[in-house]
Coordinates of C-alpha atoms and ligand atoms in Angstrom, one line a residue:
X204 CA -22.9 -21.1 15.4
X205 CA -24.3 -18.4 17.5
X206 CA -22.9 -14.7 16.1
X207 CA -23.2 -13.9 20.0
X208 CA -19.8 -15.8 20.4
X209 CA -18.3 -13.3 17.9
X210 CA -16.6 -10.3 19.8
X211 CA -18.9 -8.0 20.5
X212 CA -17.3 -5.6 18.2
X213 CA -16.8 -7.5 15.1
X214 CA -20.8 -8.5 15.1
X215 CA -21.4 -5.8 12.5
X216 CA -18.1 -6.0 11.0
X217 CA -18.0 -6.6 7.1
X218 CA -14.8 -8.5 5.8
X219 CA -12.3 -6.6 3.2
X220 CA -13.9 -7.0 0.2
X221 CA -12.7 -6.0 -3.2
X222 CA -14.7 -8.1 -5.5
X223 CA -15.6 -6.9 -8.8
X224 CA -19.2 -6.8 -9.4
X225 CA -21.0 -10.3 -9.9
X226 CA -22.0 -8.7 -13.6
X227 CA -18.1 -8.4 -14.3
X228 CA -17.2 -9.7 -17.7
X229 CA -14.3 -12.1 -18.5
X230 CA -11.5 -9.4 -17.2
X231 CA -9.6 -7.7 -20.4
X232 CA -8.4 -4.8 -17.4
X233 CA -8.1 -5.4 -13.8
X234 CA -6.9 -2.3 -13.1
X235 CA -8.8 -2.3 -9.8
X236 CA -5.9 -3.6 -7.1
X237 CA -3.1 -1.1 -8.3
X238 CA -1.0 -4.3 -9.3
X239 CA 1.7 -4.0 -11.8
X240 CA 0.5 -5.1 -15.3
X241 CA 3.8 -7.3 -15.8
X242 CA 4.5 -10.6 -14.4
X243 CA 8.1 -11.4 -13.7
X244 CA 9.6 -13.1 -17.4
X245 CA 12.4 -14.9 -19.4
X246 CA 15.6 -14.5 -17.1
X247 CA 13.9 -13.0 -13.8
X248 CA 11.4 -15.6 -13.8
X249 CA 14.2 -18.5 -14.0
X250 CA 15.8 -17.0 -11.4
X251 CA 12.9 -16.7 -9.1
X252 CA 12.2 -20.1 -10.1
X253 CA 15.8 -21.1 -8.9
X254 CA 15.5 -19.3 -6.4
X255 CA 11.9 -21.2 -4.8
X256 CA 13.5 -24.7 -5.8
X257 CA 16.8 -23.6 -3.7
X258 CA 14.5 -22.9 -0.6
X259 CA 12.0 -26.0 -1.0
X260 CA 14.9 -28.4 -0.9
X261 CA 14.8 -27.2 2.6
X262 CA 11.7 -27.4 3.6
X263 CA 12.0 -29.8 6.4
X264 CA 13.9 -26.7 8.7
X265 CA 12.0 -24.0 10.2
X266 CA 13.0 -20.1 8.4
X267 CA 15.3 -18.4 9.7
X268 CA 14.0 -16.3 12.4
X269 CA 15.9 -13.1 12.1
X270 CA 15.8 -13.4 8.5
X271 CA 19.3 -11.6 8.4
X272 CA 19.4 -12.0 4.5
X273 CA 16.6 -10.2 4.0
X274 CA 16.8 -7.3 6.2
X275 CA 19.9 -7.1 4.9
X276 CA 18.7 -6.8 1.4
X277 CA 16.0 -4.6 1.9
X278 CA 18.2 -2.0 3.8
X279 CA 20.5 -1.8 1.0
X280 CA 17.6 -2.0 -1.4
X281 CA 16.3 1.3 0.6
X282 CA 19.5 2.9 0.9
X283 CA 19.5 6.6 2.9
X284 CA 21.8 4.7 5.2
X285 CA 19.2 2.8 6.5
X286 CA 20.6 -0.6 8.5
X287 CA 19.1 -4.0 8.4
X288 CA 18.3 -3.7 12.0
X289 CA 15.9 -0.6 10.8
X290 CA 14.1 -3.3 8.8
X291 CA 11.2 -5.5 9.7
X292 CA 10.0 -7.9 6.9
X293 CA 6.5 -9.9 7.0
X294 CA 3.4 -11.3 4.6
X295 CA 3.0 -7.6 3.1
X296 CA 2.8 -4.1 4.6
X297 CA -0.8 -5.3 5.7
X298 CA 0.9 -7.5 8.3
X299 CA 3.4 -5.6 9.1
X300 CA 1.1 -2.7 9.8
X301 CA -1.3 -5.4 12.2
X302 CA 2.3 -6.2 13.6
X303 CA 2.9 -2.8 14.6
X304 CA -0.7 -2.2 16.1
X305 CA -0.9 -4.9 18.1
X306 CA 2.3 -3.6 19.8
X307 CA 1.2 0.3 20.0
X308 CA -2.4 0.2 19.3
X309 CA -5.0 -2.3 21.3
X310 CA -7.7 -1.2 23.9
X311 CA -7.6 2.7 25.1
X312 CA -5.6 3.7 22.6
X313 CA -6.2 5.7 19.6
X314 CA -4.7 5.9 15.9
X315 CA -5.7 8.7 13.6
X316 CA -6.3 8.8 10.2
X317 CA -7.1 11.5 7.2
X318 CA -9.4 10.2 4.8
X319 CA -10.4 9.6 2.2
X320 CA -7.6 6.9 2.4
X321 CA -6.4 3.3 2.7
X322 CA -9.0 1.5 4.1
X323 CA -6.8 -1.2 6.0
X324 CA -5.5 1.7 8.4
X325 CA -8.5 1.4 10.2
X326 CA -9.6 -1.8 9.6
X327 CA -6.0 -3.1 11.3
X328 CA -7.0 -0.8 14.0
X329 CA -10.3 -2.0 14.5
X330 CA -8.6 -5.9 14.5
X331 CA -6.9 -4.4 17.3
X332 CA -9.0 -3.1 19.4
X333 CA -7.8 0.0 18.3
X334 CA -10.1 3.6 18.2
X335 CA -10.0 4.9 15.0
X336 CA -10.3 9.3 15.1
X337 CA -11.3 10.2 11.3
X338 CA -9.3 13.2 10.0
X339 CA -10.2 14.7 6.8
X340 CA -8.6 16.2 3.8
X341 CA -9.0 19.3 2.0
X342 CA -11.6 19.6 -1.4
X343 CA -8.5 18.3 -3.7
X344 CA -7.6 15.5 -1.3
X345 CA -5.0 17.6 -0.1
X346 CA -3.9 17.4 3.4
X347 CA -2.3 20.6 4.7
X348 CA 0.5 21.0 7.6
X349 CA -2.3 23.2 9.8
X350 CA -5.4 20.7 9.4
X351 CA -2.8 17.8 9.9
X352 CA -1.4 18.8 13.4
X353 CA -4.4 20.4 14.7
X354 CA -5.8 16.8 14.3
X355 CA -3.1 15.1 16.4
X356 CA -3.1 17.6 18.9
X357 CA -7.2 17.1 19.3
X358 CA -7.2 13.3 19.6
X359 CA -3.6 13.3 20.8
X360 CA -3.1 9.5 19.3
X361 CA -1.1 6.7 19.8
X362 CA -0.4 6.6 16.4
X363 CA -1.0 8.7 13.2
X364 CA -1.4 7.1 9.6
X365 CA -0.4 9.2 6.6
X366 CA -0.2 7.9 3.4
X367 CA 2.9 8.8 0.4
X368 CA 1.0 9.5 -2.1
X369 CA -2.0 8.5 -0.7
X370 CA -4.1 5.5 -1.5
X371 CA -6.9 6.3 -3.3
X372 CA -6.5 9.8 -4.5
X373 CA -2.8 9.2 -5.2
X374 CA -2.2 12.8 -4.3
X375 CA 1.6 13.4 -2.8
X376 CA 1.8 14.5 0.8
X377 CA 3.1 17.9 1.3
X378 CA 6.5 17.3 2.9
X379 CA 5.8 20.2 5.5
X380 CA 2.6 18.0 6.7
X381 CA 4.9 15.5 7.7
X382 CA 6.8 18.2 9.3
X383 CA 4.3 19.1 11.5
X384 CA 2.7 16.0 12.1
X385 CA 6.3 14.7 13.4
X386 CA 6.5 18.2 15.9
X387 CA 2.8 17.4 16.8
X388 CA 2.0 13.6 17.6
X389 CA 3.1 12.3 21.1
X390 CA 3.2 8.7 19.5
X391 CA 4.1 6.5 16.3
X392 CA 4.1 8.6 13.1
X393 CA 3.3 6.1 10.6
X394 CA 3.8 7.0 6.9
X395 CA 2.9 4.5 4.1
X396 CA 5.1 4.5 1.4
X397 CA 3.5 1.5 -0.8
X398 CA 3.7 3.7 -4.1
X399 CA 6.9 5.4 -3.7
X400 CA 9.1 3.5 -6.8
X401 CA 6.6 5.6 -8.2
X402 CA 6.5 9.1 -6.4
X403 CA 8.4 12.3 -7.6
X404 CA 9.0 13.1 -4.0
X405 CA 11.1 9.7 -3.2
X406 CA 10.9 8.0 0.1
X407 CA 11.5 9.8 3.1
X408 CA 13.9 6.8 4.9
X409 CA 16.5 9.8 5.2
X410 CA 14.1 11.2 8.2
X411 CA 14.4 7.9 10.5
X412 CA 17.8 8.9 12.0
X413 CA 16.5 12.4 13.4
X414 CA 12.8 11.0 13.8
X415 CA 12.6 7.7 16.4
X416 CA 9.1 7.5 16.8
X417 CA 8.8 7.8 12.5
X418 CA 7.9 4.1 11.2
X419 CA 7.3 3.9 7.1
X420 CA 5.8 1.0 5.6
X421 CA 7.1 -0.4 2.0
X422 CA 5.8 -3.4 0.4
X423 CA 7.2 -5.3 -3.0
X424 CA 3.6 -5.6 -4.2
X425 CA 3.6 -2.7 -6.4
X426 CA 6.2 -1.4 -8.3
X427 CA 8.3 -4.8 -8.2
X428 CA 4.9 -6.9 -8.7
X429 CA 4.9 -9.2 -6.3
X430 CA 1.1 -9.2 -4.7
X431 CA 1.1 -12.6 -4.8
X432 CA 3.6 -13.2 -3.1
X433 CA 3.1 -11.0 0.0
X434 CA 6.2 -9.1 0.8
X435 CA 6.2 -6.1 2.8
X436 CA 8.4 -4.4 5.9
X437 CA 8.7 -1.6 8.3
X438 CA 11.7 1.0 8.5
X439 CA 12.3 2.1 12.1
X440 CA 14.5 2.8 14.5
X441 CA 15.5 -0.9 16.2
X442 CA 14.0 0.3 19.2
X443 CA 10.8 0.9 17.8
X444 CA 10.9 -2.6 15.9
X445 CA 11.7 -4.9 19.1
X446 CA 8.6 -5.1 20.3
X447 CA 7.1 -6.5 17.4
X448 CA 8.7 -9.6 18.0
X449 CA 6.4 -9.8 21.1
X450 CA 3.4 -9.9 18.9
X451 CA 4.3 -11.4 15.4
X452 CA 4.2 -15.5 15.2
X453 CA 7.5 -17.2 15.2
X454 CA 8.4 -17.6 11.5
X455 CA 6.2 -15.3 10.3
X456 CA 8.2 -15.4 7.0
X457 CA 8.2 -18.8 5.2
X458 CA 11.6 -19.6 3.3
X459 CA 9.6 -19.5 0.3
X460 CA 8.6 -16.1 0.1
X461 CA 12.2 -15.2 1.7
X462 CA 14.2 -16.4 -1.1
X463 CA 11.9 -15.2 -3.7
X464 CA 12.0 -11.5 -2.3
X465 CA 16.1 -12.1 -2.1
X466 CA 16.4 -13.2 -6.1
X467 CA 13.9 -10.1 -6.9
X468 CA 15.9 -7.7 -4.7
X469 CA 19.2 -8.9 -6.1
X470 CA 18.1 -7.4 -9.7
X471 CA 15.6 -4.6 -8.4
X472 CA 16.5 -2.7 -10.8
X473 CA 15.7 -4.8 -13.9
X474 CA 12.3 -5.3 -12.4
X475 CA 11.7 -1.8 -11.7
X476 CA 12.9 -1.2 -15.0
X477 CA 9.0 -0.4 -16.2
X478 CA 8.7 2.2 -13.6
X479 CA 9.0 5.2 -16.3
X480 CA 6.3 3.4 -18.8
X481 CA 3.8 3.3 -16.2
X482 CA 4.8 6.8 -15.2
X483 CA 4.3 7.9 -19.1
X484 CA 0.9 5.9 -19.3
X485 CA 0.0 7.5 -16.4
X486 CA 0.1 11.0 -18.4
X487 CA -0.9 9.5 -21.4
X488 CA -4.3 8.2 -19.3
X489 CA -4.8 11.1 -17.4
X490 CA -4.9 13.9 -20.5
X491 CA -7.2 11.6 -22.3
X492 CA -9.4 11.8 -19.1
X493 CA -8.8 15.6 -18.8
X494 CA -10.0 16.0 -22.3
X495 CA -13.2 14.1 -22.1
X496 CA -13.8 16.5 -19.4
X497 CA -13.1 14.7 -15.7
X498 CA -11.3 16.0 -13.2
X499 CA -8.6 14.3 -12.4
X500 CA -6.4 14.5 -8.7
X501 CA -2.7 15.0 -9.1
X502 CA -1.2 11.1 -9.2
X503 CA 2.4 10.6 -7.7
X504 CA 1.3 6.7 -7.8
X505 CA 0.5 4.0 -10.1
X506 CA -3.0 5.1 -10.3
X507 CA -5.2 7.6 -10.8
X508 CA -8.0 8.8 -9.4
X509 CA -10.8 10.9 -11.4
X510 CA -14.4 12.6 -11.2
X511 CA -16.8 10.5 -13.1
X512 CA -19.2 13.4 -12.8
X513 CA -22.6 11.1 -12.7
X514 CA -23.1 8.0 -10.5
X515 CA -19.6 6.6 -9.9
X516 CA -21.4 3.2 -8.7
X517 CA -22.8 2.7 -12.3
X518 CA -20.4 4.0 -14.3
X519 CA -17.9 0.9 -12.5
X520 CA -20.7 -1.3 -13.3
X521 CA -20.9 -0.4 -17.1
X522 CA -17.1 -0.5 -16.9
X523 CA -17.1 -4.4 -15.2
X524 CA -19.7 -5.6 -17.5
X525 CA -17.1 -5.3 -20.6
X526 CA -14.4 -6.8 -18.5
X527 CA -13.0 -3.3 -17.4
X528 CA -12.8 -3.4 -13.7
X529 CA -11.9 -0.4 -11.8
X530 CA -12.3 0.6 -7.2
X531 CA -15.2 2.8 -6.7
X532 CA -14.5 3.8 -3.1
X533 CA -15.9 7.2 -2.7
X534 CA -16.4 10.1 -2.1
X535 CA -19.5 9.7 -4.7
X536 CA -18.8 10.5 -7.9
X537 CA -15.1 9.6 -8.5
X538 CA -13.2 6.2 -9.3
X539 CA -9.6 4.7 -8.9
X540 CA -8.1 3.2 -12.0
X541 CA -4.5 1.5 -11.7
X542 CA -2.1 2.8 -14.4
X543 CA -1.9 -0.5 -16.6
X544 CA -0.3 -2.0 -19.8
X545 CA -1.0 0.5 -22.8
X546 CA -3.7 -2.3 -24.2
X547 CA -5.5 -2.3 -20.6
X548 CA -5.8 1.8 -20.3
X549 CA -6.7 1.6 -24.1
X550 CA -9.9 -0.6 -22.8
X551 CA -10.1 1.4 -20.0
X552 CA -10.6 5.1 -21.8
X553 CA -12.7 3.3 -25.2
X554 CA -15.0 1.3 -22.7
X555 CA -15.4 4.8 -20.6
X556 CA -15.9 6.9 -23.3
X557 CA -19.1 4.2 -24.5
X558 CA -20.0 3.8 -21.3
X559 CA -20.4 7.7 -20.5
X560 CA -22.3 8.6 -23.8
Ligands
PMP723 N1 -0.7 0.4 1.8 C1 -1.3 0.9 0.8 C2 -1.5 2.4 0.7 C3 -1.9 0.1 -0.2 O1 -2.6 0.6 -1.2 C4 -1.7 -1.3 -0.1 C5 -2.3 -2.3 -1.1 N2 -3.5 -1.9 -1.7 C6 -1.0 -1.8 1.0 C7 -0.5 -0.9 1.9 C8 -0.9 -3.2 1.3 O2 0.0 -3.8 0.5 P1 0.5 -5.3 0.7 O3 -0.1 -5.9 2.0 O4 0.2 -6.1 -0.5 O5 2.0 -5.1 0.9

């Protein structure tokens, strides 16, 4: 088929790739996707597995289209007095986000962003039809109150993205940056919060009553490990939300995935239980890195991010070539590693260590 009947400007588009390279081992770490290294066991994975047969003996009825249990759920899974009218549920925070921008984005309008950062922000933008203005951060990935607002108030956007902690330096954001960026932007402030089960600072979901134009994206891919199953959602004010029901397919959300995400919310605890392990390997990987002499950004995520200090691009190589598979996204030089089980990051530092000497 002729590419000329592509969009005009998808022609030079690439698709999301993540890949590992074609020289990748048999995988003894993926620790490249920031997934959680435990799949759901024993008890939890009967009850998911009750909880799927319970929804396919009705497969023959459309979802429900409100999904009233779920926002439900989720709002009291969220808590800070958030309603289930506050919540909008879909396929992962990646749809949820395309939801949103094909309600505010679109032709003419703008979205900014601060890299380096989470690369769907302004590939859903792009989808969209949506210009993308390119903020920067500071030399430690920082993003200060001052550089943030001055952004918004040069490119005056539709919508700004920030990231809590941000994806893929896993560095907090400075809660007077969101501050400012509130005061600042004339539009959406849109604040992704898919690594906050892991963040000191917590989620900010207390700031949506004072802040109507505030819209933060979760997901249940992380910390409760669910990327397969794709569950994310929005937290705004209803008003905000309504519109996306002009742009989001009716029954976005099979039954499936709605009653698997309502038996993993009903014991969200238990399966965030392994939170604090991660959080110690976390340490436990990062001072083994600090000691063979990287640098290493401050990690309020599941992952960290460090300063190969040679040719990041081969070092990721060496790494996939024993099975060790880690994102090498730039800025040249450093990698993301997820925070995996303690036999993963053991693979992960010993295959690092050979492959750096
Ligand atoms: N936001 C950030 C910052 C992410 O890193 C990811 C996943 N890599 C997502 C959103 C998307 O998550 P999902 O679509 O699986 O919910």
């Amino acid at each position: 088929m002729s590419p000329l009947l592509v969009r005009a400007d998808l022609r030079t588009a690439r698709p999301y790739d993540n890949r590992p390279f074609p020289s990748a081992g048999a995988p003894v770490a993926p620790l490249n996707n920031n997934e959680s290294p435990f799949p759901p066991r024993g008890r939890h994975l009967e009850a998911l597995r009750d909880a799927a047969a319970g929804a396919l003996a009705t497969t023959n009825r459309y979802p429900d289209t409100d999904l009233t249990a779920l926002r439900t759920a989720l709002a009291r899974y969220v808590g800070h007095d958030v309603r289930p009218d506050m919540v909008w549920p879909g396929n992962g925070s990646n749809e949820v986000l395309l939801h949103l921008l094909l309600a505010y984005g679109g032709p003419g309008r703008t979205a900014l962003g601060f890299g380096p950062t989470y690369s769907m922000h302004e590939r859903i933008a792009a989808i969209t039809g949506t210009r993308w203005a390119a903020g920067a951060r500071g030399g430690d990935f920082g993003l200060d109150a001052e550089t943030a607002s001055a952004a918004v108030r040069a490119h005056r956007p539709h919508l700004v993205f920030l990231c809590a902690p941000n994806n893929p330096t896993g560095t907090p954001l400075d809660p007077a940056t969101l501050d400012a960026v509130l005061s600042a932007a004339p539009g959406l402030v849109v604040l992704d919060e898919a690594y906050v089960e892991f963040s000191r600072l917590g989620s900010r979901a207390g700031m949506l009553s004072d802040h109507p134009r505030l819209v933060i994206s979760r997901t249940m891919s992380k910390a409760f490990g669910f990327a397969g199953i794709r569950a994310g959602f929005l937290l705004a004010a209803p008003g905000v939300l309504e519109p996306l029901r002009l742009v989001a397919l009716p029954y976005h959300l099979s039954t499936l995935t709605t009653a698997v995400a309502l038996a993993a919310l009903e014991r969200s605890e238990e399966l965030l239980a392994h939170v604090p392990g991660i959080l110690a390997e976390r340490r436990r990987v990062r001072d083994a890195l600090v000691r063979a002499g990287h640098d290493v950004a401050p990690s309020d995520a599941n992952f960290l991010f460090f300063d190969t200090g040679g040719d990041s691009t081969h070092v990721a190589s060496r790494l996939a070539a024993h099975g060790v598979l880690v994102r090498d996204l730039g800025p040249a030089g450093w990698l993301r590693v997820t925070v995996g089980s303690p036999d993963e990051n053991d693979a992960f530092l010993r295959t690092l260590a050979d492959s750096s000497s």
